[in-house]
XYZ file of C-alpha atoms in Angstrom:
691
model
C -0.032 0.039 0.086
C 2.682 2.467 0.912
C 4.340 1.932 -2.426
C 1.037 3.052 -4.006
C 0.459 6.060 -1.586
C 0.022 8.599 -4.381
C -2.635 6.429 -6.140
C -4.560 5.740 -3.000
C -4.231 9.485 -1.850
C -5.826 10.441 -5.161
C -8.609 7.896 -4.829
C -9.342 8.988 -1.342
C -9.321 12.570 -2.001
C -11.679 11.943 -5.014
C -13.942 10.177 -2.853
C -13.837 12.840 -0.126
C -14.429 15.692 -2.745
C -17.360 13.974 -4.297
C -18.973 13.246 -1.120
C -18.761 16.758 0.064
C -20.144 17.876 -3.228
C -23.023 15.610 -2.833
C -23.846 16.790 0.625
C -23.778 20.439 -0.601
C -25.959 19.757 -3.672
C -28.495 17.355 -2.531
C -30.593 20.155 -0.853
C -28.486 23.145 -1.923
C -30.896 25.877 -0.466
C -30.858 24.600 3.045
C -28.912 26.481 5.598
C -25.576 25.303 6.600
C -24.700 24.860 10.447
C -20.841 25.014 10.585
C -20.447 28.579 9.276
C -17.311 30.642 8.965
C -18.408 32.442 12.155
C -18.373 29.202 14.118
C -15.048 28.222 12.635
C -13.485 31.505 13.723
C -14.667 30.916 17.390
C -12.322 29.880 20.129
C -14.500 26.933 21.066
C -14.305 25.543 17.522
C -10.619 26.099 17.321
C -9.980 24.483 20.658
C -12.080 21.311 19.674
C -10.063 21.074 16.438
C -6.760 21.250 18.428
C -8.031 18.475 20.805
C -9.045 16.560 17.607
C -5.447 16.982 16.209
C -3.821 16.087 19.404
C -5.745 12.973 20.006
C -5.539 11.965 16.524
C -1.627 12.228 16.680
C -1.765 10.089 19.839
C -3.892 7.466 18.019
C -1.624 7.390 15.225
C 1.472 6.754 17.436
C -0.443 3.968 19.350
C -1.474 2.381 15.933
C 2.337 1.966 15.217
C 2.357 -0.990 17.406
C -0.186 -2.841 15.169
C 0.785 -6.124 13.480
C 2.723 -5.560 10.273
C 0.635 -7.972 7.946
C 2.089 -6.163 4.917
C 5.547 -7.297 5.534
C 7.472 -10.031 3.804
C 8.431 -11.220 7.289
C 4.810 -11.721 8.439
C 4.194 -15.541 8.045
C 1.512 -16.149 10.668
C -2.233 -15.940 10.427
C -4.556 -15.832 7.552
C -4.084 -11.989 7.062
C -2.228 -9.814 4.660
C -2.567 -6.453 3.011
C -5.787 -5.133 1.370
C -6.409 -4.543 -2.270
C -6.381 -0.872 -3.292
C -9.892 -0.942 -4.605
C -11.237 -2.473 -1.545
C -9.809 0.240 0.523
C -11.009 2.908 -1.923
C -14.457 1.401 -2.083
C -14.736 0.924 1.631
C -13.693 4.642 2.288
C -15.987 5.983 -0.421
C -19.169 4.244 0.938
C -18.096 4.667 4.594
C -18.664 8.441 4.132
C -22.360 7.872 3.302
C -22.815 5.609 6.448
C -25.409 3.280 4.556
C -27.052 0.467 6.724
C -27.693 -2.522 4.620
C -30.228 -4.016 7.134
C -33.034 -2.553 4.881
C -33.110 -1.362 1.235
C -34.731 1.951 2.398
C -31.721 2.723 4.483
C -29.196 1.623 1.712
C -30.625 1.813 -1.794
C -27.231 1.927 -3.422
C -25.153 -0.320 -1.298
C -27.903 -3.000 -0.936
C -27.850 -3.358 -4.720
C -23.967 -3.599 -4.553
C -24.357 -6.351 -1.884
C -26.991 -8.256 -4.139
C -24.330 -7.917 -7.097
C -21.505 -9.123 -4.866
C -23.658 -12.075 -3.751
C -23.946 -13.161 -7.359
C -20.256 -12.717 -8.007
C -19.470 -15.132 -5.112
C -22.036 -17.555 -6.334
C -20.529 -17.530 -9.975
C -16.946 -17.874 -8.511
C -18.247 -20.936 -6.481
C -19.760 -22.534 -9.491
C -23.275 -21.839 -8.938
C -25.332 -21.087 -12.040
C -27.077 -17.734 -11.607
C -29.250 -18.493 -14.785
C -30.021 -22.082 -13.566
C -33.226 -23.283 -11.802
C -33.352 -23.083 -8.984
C -31.428 -19.873 -8.894
C -28.561 -19.409 -6.371
C -28.345 -16.301 -3.849
C -25.536 -14.955 -1.811
C -25.047 -12.165 0.631
C -22.516 -10.587 3.033
C -22.301 -11.292 6.671
C -19.936 -9.732 9.314
C -17.781 -12.877 9.267
C -17.704 -16.692 8.722
C -19.042 -17.334 12.230
C -22.225 -15.692 11.349
C -22.425 -17.282 7.968
C -22.014 -20.673 9.359
C -24.610 -19.888 12.057
C -26.973 -18.764 9.299
C -26.374 -21.826 7.176
C -27.052 -24.220 10.303
C -30.025 -22.071 11.068
C -31.710 -22.486 7.519
C -30.761 -26.144 7.381
C -32.411 -26.975 10.759
C -35.636 -25.059 9.823
C -35.599 -26.638 6.409
C -35.440 -30.213 7.829
C -38.541 -29.797 9.990
C -40.443 -27.585 7.579
C -42.466 -30.415 5.726
C -44.038 -31.413 9.180
C -45.333 -27.838 9.690
C -46.775 -27.788 6.064
C -48.499 -30.934 6.437
C -49.987 -29.814 9.762
C -51.062 -26.470 8.292
C -52.908 -28.286 5.551
C -54.789 -30.449 7.998
C -55.801 -27.473 10.318
C -56.620 -24.917 7.553
C -58.626 -26.961 5.272
C -60.584 -23.951 3.996
C -57.453 -21.971 2.896
C -55.022 -24.763 2.257
C -57.190 -27.891 1.666
C -56.671 -28.073 -2.143
C -53.073 -29.088 -1.300
C -54.027 -32.184 0.754
C -53.138 -34.452 -2.122
C -49.813 -32.769 -2.874
C -47.011 -35.375 -3.333
C -43.466 -35.227 -2.543
C -40.449 -37.149 -4.286
C -38.397 -39.168 -1.759
C -34.712 -39.177 -1.655
C -34.577 -42.527 -3.540
C -36.093 -40.591 -6.478
C -38.697 -43.200 -6.985
C -41.451 -43.103 -4.611
C -43.899 -40.081 -4.624
C -46.340 -40.416 -1.679
C -48.604 -37.626 -0.419
C -46.983 -35.269 1.817
C -49.881 -36.024 4.525
C -49.202 -39.733 4.471
C -45.580 -39.355 5.514
C -44.350 -40.360 9.030
C -42.110 -37.948 10.972
C -38.929 -39.731 10.042
C -39.780 -39.677 6.299
C -40.712 -36.042 6.618
C -37.287 -34.975 7.986
C -35.616 -36.817 5.195
C -36.859 -35.198 2.202
C -34.414 -33.694 -0.237
C -33.464 -30.312 -0.086
C -35.103 -29.034 -3.381
C -38.137 -31.015 -2.708
C -38.712 -29.113 0.691
C -37.767 -25.721 -0.817
C -40.119 -26.227 -3.783
C -43.225 -26.848 -1.633
C -44.568 -23.329 -1.332
C -44.402 -22.635 -5.185
C -45.858 -25.996 -5.944
C -48.743 -25.159 -3.497
C -49.480 -21.914 -5.262
C -49.016 -23.050 -8.814
C -50.545 -26.528 -8.782
C -52.876 -26.458 -5.719
C -54.046 -22.829 -6.608
C -53.240 -21.593 -2.994
C -53.310 -17.886 -2.458
C -49.732 -16.680 -1.649
C -50.868 -14.713 1.381
C -52.400 -18.025 2.789
C -48.895 -19.503 3.122
C -48.361 -17.501 6.152
C -50.601 -20.008 7.897
C -47.856 -22.446 7.913
C -45.766 -20.113 10.147
C -47.634 -21.114 13.417
C -46.715 -24.769 13.085
C -42.852 -24.159 12.223
C -40.077 -24.932 14.684
C -38.978 -21.287 14.410
C -42.449 -20.345 15.844
C -43.009 -23.162 18.390
C -39.635 -23.663 19.539
C -37.832 -27.170 20.085
C -39.737 -28.409 23.048
C -43.162 -27.663 21.798
C -42.435 -28.864 18.378
C -40.806 -32.131 19.608
C -43.959 -32.789 21.785
C -46.231 -32.242 18.919
C -44.489 -33.850 15.972
C -41.467 -35.704 16.952
C -41.974 -37.618 20.289
C -41.089 -41.178 20.004
C -40.559 -41.145 16.309
C -37.509 -39.056 15.617
C -34.478 -38.629 17.626
C -32.439 -35.805 18.536
C -30.790 -33.730 15.464
C -27.233 -34.246 14.502
C -24.694 -32.302 12.575
C -21.764 -33.944 10.990
C -18.645 -31.809 10.990
C -14.904 -32.521 10.784
C -13.078 -33.118 14.189
C -10.802 -30.056 13.549
C -13.838 -27.894 12.974
C -13.800 -24.051 13.452
C -14.970 -22.963 16.897
C -18.042 -21.206 15.321
C -19.666 -24.492 14.960
C -20.057 -25.289 18.772
C -21.234 -21.776 19.087
C -23.926 -22.213 16.390
C -25.121 -25.557 17.710
C -25.304 -24.084 21.071
C -27.281 -20.775 19.883
C -29.765 -23.046 17.815
C -30.554 -25.570 20.628
C -28.933 -28.306 18.903
C -26.348 -28.388 21.383
C -22.676 -29.075 21.357
C -23.560 -32.813 21.946
C -25.514 -32.623 18.654
C -22.159 -32.201 16.768
C -20.816 -35.459 15.614
C -17.180 -35.101 14.813
C -15.753 -36.871 11.820
C -12.207 -38.357 12.209
C -9.234 -36.979 10.217
C -6.562 -38.854 8.288
C -2.849 -38.165 8.277
C -3.574 -35.239 5.959
C -6.016 -33.693 8.399
C -8.903 -34.322 6.083
C -12.149 -35.987 7.204
C -12.338 -39.670 6.509
C -15.001 -41.298 4.313
C -15.143 -44.482 6.348
C -15.958 -42.402 9.559
C -18.784 -40.396 7.611
C -20.479 -43.616 6.586
C -20.155 -45.022 9.996
C -21.815 -41.957 11.777
C -24.566 -41.771 9.199
C -25.268 -45.589 9.753
C -25.555 -44.857 13.406
C -27.805 -41.916 13.038
C -29.965 -43.888 10.672
C -30.229 -46.704 13.354
C -31.042 -44.339 16.111
C -33.399 -42.284 13.814
C -31.468 -39.039 14.450
C -32.094 -36.752 11.467
C -28.930 -35.085 10.114
C -29.529 -31.298 9.911
C -26.519 -31.040 7.558
C -23.191 -32.478 6.858
C -20.316 -29.887 7.032
C -17.233 -30.321 4.832
C -14.464 -27.809 5.542
C -12.677 -26.390 2.371
C -9.418 -25.201 4.090
C -9.168 -25.554 7.908
C -8.096 -22.808 9.821
C -5.058 -24.626 11.202
C -3.649 -26.687 8.242
C -5.574 -25.606 5.271
C -6.697 -29.147 4.882
C -9.648 -29.645 2.367
C -12.096 -32.349 3.147
C -12.849 -34.933 0.416
C -16.099 -33.170 -0.738
C -16.103 -35.298 -3.956
C -16.461 -38.597 -1.848
C -18.917 -36.977 0.706
C -21.313 -36.215 -2.281
C -20.997 -39.883 -3.451
C -21.847 -40.919 0.180
C -24.854 -38.873 0.371
C -26.141 -40.283 -2.999
C -25.625 -43.881 -1.406
C -27.930 -42.823 1.578
C -30.439 -41.184 -0.637
C -31.099 -44.717 -2.099
C -31.970 -45.585 1.603
C -34.287 -42.673 1.837
C -31.992 -40.673 4.152
C -31.212 -37.066 3.046
C -29.407 -33.852 4.177
C -27.846 -30.835 3.046
C -24.103 -30.577 2.496
C -22.535 -27.267 3.725
C -19.263 -26.286 2.848
C -17.230 -24.105 5.335
C -15.022 -22.289 2.847
C -14.556 -19.299 4.866
C -10.935 -19.408 4.219
C -10.655 -21.528 1.024
C -13.705 -20.188 -1.022
C -11.613 -17.645 -3.034
C -9.391 -20.297 -4.348
C -12.212 -21.344 -6.432
C -11.279 -18.456 -8.631
C -8.284 -20.612 -9.857
C -10.651 -22.801 -11.459
C -12.795 -20.196 -13.382
C -11.690 -19.389 -16.875
C -11.208 -15.768 -17.511
C -13.123 -13.540 -20.142
C -11.349 -11.929 -21.959
C -7.940 -13.648 -21.560
C -4.962 -11.943 -19.944
C -2.877 -9.678 -22.187
C 0.432 -9.279 -20.659
C 2.404 -9.235 -17.304
C 4.667 -7.155 -15.101
C 8.292 -6.905 -15.840
C 8.955 -8.968 -12.577
C 6.220 -11.446 -11.803
C 5.966 -14.429 -9.405
C 4.830 -17.460 -11.254
C 1.547 -18.913 -10.476
C 1.154 -22.581 -9.722
C -2.071 -24.804 -9.610
C -3.593 -26.539 -6.627
C -2.756 -30.154 -6.170
C -4.674 -32.660 -8.334
C -6.731 -33.696 -5.161
C -7.575 -30.118 -4.317
C -8.776 -29.373 -7.894
C -11.230 -32.318 -7.769
C -12.919 -30.964 -4.577
C -13.285 -27.509 -6.138
C -14.822 -28.836 -9.293
C -17.611 -30.345 -7.538
C -18.232 -27.339 -5.190
C -21.327 -26.433 -7.096
C -23.212 -29.465 -5.810
C -22.996 -28.362 -2.205
C -26.234 -26.799 -0.807
C -24.624 -23.838 0.785
C -21.160 -22.241 1.153
C -19.550 -20.081 3.670
C -16.959 -17.718 1.893
C -15.090 -14.662 3.617
C -13.899 -11.873 1.426
C -12.015 -10.503 4.275
C -9.689 -13.554 4.088
C -8.423 -14.580 0.717
C -10.359 -11.909 -0.966
C -8.016 -9.395 0.675
C -10.675 -6.701 1.693
C -11.169 -4.950 4.952
C -13.200 -6.273 7.831
C -16.233 -7.134 8.254
C -16.931 -9.000 5.008
C -17.886 -12.600 5.483
C -20.417 -14.205 3.095
C -22.873 -17.039 2.505
C -24.093 -18.474 -0.707
C -27.014 -20.935 -1.318
C -27.207 -23.058 -4.294
C -30.974 -22.921 -4.205
C -31.772 -19.250 -3.308
C -35.099 -20.200 -1.698
C -33.292 -21.504 1.197
C -32.746 -17.938 2.325
C -36.318 -17.936 3.080
C -36.150 -20.550 5.683
C -34.919 -17.984 8.226
C -37.629 -15.507 7.595
C -39.948 -14.699 10.591
C -42.980 -14.901 8.214
C -44.028 -17.460 5.611
C -41.645 -18.290 2.894
C -43.650 -16.679 0.107
C -43.028 -17.221 -3.452
C -41.112 -14.516 -5.383
C -43.671 -11.903 -6.608
C -40.878 -9.704 -8.389
C -37.329 -8.831 -8.714
C -37.438 -5.375 -6.880
C -34.863 -4.891 -4.282
C -36.374 -5.559 -0.773
C -33.109 -5.732 1.260
C -30.863 -8.440 2.291
C -30.962 -7.910 6.054
C -34.259 -9.937 6.692
C -32.530 -13.026 5.405
C -29.821 -13.103 7.998
C -28.792 -12.751 11.620
C -27.395 -9.370 11.672
C -29.370 -6.055 12.173
C -27.135 -3.037 11.406
C -24.283 -3.888 8.809
C -22.096 -1.468 6.999
C -22.794 -0.775 3.159
C -19.276 0.037 2.954
C -18.329 -3.648 3.177
C -20.377 -4.226 0.133
C -18.906 -1.425 -1.729
C -15.466 -2.643 -0.778
C -15.928 -6.218 -2.068
C -17.797 -4.783 -5.172
C -15.039 -2.549 -6.163
C -12.454 -5.181 -5.554
C -14.139 -7.559 -7.776
C -14.681 -5.131 -10.574
C -10.883 -4.413 -10.734
C -9.499 -7.830 -9.675
C -11.878 -10.192 -11.518
C -12.923 -13.514 -9.505
C -11.372 -15.707 -12.084
C -7.957 -16.942 -13.300
C -6.927 -13.497 -14.479
C -7.705 -11.735 -11.213
C -7.910 -13.437 -7.815
C -6.928 -16.802 -9.159
C -3.717 -15.379 -10.452
C -2.928 -13.684 -7.090
C -3.765 -16.848 -5.086
C -1.865 -18.870 -7.488
C 1.234 -16.733 -6.933
C 0.690 -16.849 -3.156
C 0.365 -20.637 -3.321
C 3.740 -20.772 -5.407
C 5.257 -18.882 -2.470
C 3.776 -20.984 0.219
C 4.930 -24.180 -1.426
C 8.520 -22.580 -1.866
C 8.390 -21.819 1.879
C 7.335 -25.254 2.665
C 10.292 -26.633 0.549
C 12.638 -24.250 2.417
C 11.290 -25.259 5.839
C 11.311 -29.088 5.439
C 14.970 -29.115 4.144
C 16.261 -27.000 6.926
C 17.419 -30.235 8.846
C 19.880 -31.044 5.833
C 21.956 -27.924 6.412
C 21.535 -27.853 10.378
C 22.792 -30.881 12.203
C 21.668 -29.409 15.767
C 17.890 -29.707 14.832
C 15.406 -31.492 12.687
C 11.900 -30.460 11.333
C 8.730 -32.299 11.086
C 6.159 -30.925 8.841
C 2.636 -31.557 9.665
C 1.618 -31.997 6.112
C 3.217 -35.093 4.680
C 5.577 -35.039 1.772
C 4.149 -36.680 -1.392
C 6.565 -39.811 -0.716
C 5.307 -40.220 2.589
C 1.761 -40.955 1.188
C 3.124 -43.499 -1.345
C 5.799 -44.998 0.596
C 5.394 -44.156 4.387
C 7.952 -46.449 5.798
C 10.750 -45.871 3.014
C 13.370 -43.727 4.898
C 15.775 -43.626 1.939
C 13.100 -42.588 -0.351
C 12.150 -39.682 1.974
C 15.755 -38.547 2.073
C 15.857 -38.753 -1.652
C 12.990 -36.515 -2.004
C 14.298 -33.997 0.426
C 17.494 -33.866 -1.342
C 15.531 -33.347 -4.696
C 13.563 -30.424 -3.141
C 16.650 -28.863 -1.818
C 18.396 -28.989 -5.068
C 15.797 -28.456 -7.686
C 13.490 -26.209 -5.745
C 15.007 -24.354 -2.788
C 18.289 -23.534 -4.361
C 16.833 -22.355 -7.834
C 15.494 -18.915 -8.950
C 11.870 -18.537 -9.869
C 12.873 -18.445 -13.580
C 14.842 -21.716 -13.409
C 12.273 -23.578 -11.251
C 9.564 -22.504 -13.741
C 11.419 -24.046 -16.590
C 11.939 -27.339 -14.613
C 8.801 -29.421 -15.504
C 9.459 -32.214 -13.005
C 10.281 -29.838 -10.108
C 7.265 -27.663 -10.969
C 5.034 -30.889 -10.920
C 6.452 -31.921 -7.604
C 5.998 -28.368 -6.155
C 2.211 -28.387 -6.949
C 1.863 -31.494 -4.674
C 3.981 -29.893 -1.696
C 2.736 -28.316 1.425
C -0.955 -27.873 2.383
C -4.027 -27.902 0.271
C -3.884 -24.082 0.378
C -1.616 -21.550 1.919
C -1.202 -22.555 5.652
C 1.911 -24.790 6.289
C 2.396 -26.449 9.832
C 5.689 -27.797 11.217
C 7.686 -28.423 14.504
C 11.228 -28.514 15.512
C 13.248 -31.012 17.661
C 16.819 -30.648 18.848
C 19.324 -33.441 17.993
C 22.900 -34.539 18.763
C 25.018 -36.927 16.965
C 22.198 -37.530 14.484
C 19.964 -38.644 17.431
C 16.726 -36.584 18.163
C 15.791 -35.468 21.619
C 13.253 -38.133 22.866
C 11.537 -35.956 25.489
C 8.271 -34.512 24.088
C 8.031 -32.053 26.885
C 11.374 -30.605 25.869
C 10.304 -30.515 22.263
C 7.146 -28.577 23.129
C 9.175 -26.075 25.057
C 11.445 -25.451 22.079
C 8.527 -24.864 19.798
C 6.698 -22.713 22.384
C 9.938 -20.685 22.744
C 10.207 -20.228 18.915
C 6.616 -19.098 18.627
C 7.133 -16.533 21.553
C 10.391 -15.141 20.110
C 8.750 -14.809 16.612
C 5.637 -12.857 17.769
C 4.651 -9.286 18.444
C 3.818 -9.327 22.132
C 0.553 -7.545 23.211
C 2.072 -6.217 26.308
C 4.708 -4.518 24.131
C 2.563 -3.278 21.373
C -0.631 -2.202 22.943
C 0.411 1.088 24.673
C 3.766 2.116 23.427
C 3.433 2.451 19.656
C 6.000 0.733 17.384
C 7.980 -1.832 19.380
C 11.777 -0.761 19.749
C 14.185 -2.479 17.241
C 15.428 -4.904 19.745
C 11.854 -5.925 20.611
C 10.623 -6.471 17.194
C 10.699 -10.159 16.015
C 13.025 -10.914 13.092
C 10.106 -12.468 11.441
C 6.429 -13.436 12.578
C 4.950 -16.871 12.774
C 2.123 -18.275 14.851
C 2.164 -20.956 17.449
C -0.606 -23.644 18.446
C -1.050 -27.218 19.930
C -2.026 -30.388 18.112
C -4.715 -31.956 20.217
C -5.060 -35.742 20.023
C -8.738 -35.579 20.706
C -9.173 -33.644 17.528
C -6.420 -35.221 15.225
C -6.654 -38.765 16.460
C -3.927 -41.105 17.707
C -2.808 -42.195 14.163
C -2.026 -38.601 13.262
C -0.200 -38.028 16.520
C 1.639 -41.113 16.290
C 2.880 -40.220 12.790
C 4.101 -36.773 13.979
C 5.806 -38.176 16.992
C 7.600 -40.570 14.913
C 8.773 -37.695 12.508
C 9.937 -35.598 15.489
C 11.688 -38.785 17.008
C 10.162 -38.354 20.424
C 8.176 -40.521 22.839
C 4.740 -39.934 24.043
C 1.083 -41.167 24.394
C -0.529 -40.399 21.071
C -3.937 -40.759 22.808
C -3.155 -38.122 25.562
C -0.121 -35.904 24.706
C -0.570 -32.743 22.630
C 2.237 -31.426 20.506
C 3.323 -27.604 20.227
C 4.053 -26.634 16.606
C 4.380 -23.566 14.509
C 2.072 -22.174 11.544
C 2.913 -20.045 8.575
C 0.263 -18.600 6.261
C 1.752 -17.147 3.126
C -0.621 -14.616 1.363
C 2.000 -12.553 -0.172
C 2.133 -13.008 -3.991
C 5.596 -11.173 -4.379
C 7.802 -12.759 -1.818
C 9.959 -14.771 -4.080
C 10.165 -11.881 -6.703
C 11.316 -8.736 -4.902
C 13.743 -6.424 -6.325
C 16.397 -8.239 -4.397
C 15.364 -11.692 -5.279
C 13.797 -14.495 -3.230
C 12.972 -13.362 0.287
C 12.474 -16.903 1.481
C 16.160 -17.233 1.594
C 16.311 -14.583 4.442
C 13.334 -16.221 6.323
C 14.891 -19.561 6.227
C 18.013 -18.274 7.944
C 16.048 -16.113 10.382
C 13.867 -19.192 11.258
C 16.995 -21.316 11.716
C 18.520 -18.568 13.967
C 15.290 -18.745 16.180
C 15.371 -22.490 16.502
C 19.039 -22.504 17.653
C 18.246 -19.719 20.158
C 15.278 -21.619 21.506
C 17.255 -24.960 21.732
C 20.019 -23.159 23.753
C 17.536 -21.486 25.774
C 15.642 -24.506 26.969
C 18.831 -26.422 27.576
C 20.004 -23.482 29.872
C 16.838 -22.477 31.457
C 14.633 -25.397 31.225
C 11.684 -23.390 30.008
């Protein structure tokens, strides 16, 4: 941003001047309040002086903020903002529009609708299809996940409410008494009123969402009479009354299948919605931290046996710790298998972090026409990752956060529905059929009340300048992915040059997937990575087809690499897990901006600034499972109980697309040495101090 200060200054000045001009010209004959006389008064001048003084103090304190913009920042899922997103946010912020309702934000509501369609297109939803998709912005992924679960829960129980309303309101809804529904097996079509509770809560998503339209068009129900359904819905009655009336003794407690390494928003959402944390059924992960297909099948079998309806199955497209992508392709196959057994449920994809990588799979129009004089190569995702993104459009709903891999300011999360009618499942009135295309506001379809129209303008302008395809965001993320994989290559080969320590990557090398017990093959691949990837320039690497092919398969599924260090002597690793954890904890503390330094004092003093910035965390065996923990303990050379002992480790998220193509060359070489220095210091400190 600082390199483009002049451009940004001009854009901000243009926005400020245009806003002030609009204020003056909207009602030009109205009297002004802050007149020249007021400006010349001592009270006004004193107020301005206080403003300037406090503003200067604030700027000083802000110096202590985390430098996400730096090459040396390799920690959380944060980086710089795009210029258009900043300009768009600033311009719309001046108007202070509230996107809770269209009458409070006629322009920015329309921008949010356009952004919603942009996101749907990028994720593979067909805006011209039937049913049509729909998307909107939320403050973050936590709220988007809550809304997705909220709508899925209401959708599951909705057929019971419709059937009861038909029975109770024969005068208005009686013509729908013979309406039929197609079961999940695709063959049987019984009357809705003949279904038992278990069959009702297992109807396919589109079959449920299509009921209101069918009742109007085929049964000639008056649209306004659909409101009679409302008094029988779970949303109206609450869980206790609804269960007593419709489910008692027939259907068990609701279940939500979600990967064991789930984001913390899922227990929150389950608690808020009355499903409870106990309603979350964790899916075991494999050695790549991805959900396992076998566990999904087993949990679904158990739910079916206990007659527990599945509210939704959550697939994670980029976990927040390791960027792991669940096998969505196989999860969709499993659902088809259970459809044949008349068990149905929505599939929601939590792609808060990974959603924008879908741009890497979207063909550009028109094609790119040129490149910068010095440009980082872009690399594709792995073959496995590409397969998951190519079936993303078959998921029923998707969480996506523009303020993560979209590089726009907070707050800007997002939620997209494959079938746009699903948004109506969270209305506090009947889910009416569409009566027109006029803008009625997006706020009534979500959790939030007031929400900034500036967020919509920010994403809108960024999408218009940086397109959501392979020419725009796809290229930026492809370059960041190239740099992340180069950083992974640099980190995993550090042990080759440093006899005092070893490094264990949490994400397996390709040879560890194909030949897990072949130590010689592992050493050979590490030497290849060092010679053909780490020690090469970008141009030389790009020309090496074999090395580029391996590079695409290295690292995580996206941009977060995870790794742990251990000391060694005479080629023998330290066997004590406690010591290893202390070493990694010390590295994490040394390579962090500590809040106690940064909060009150402005920019940390030179000697207090970390040489680079990474993040630290712990691997919990209750989340990752004993197979994963045993694998990592073996790689570290430590003894421990894989069912009980946690492992401290480090995380680096590389969102910088330029880090290997600076004016001074590849900056990763610097980071590799800085990290090695921190490791050696931590080993000496723990050996000397014991903590």
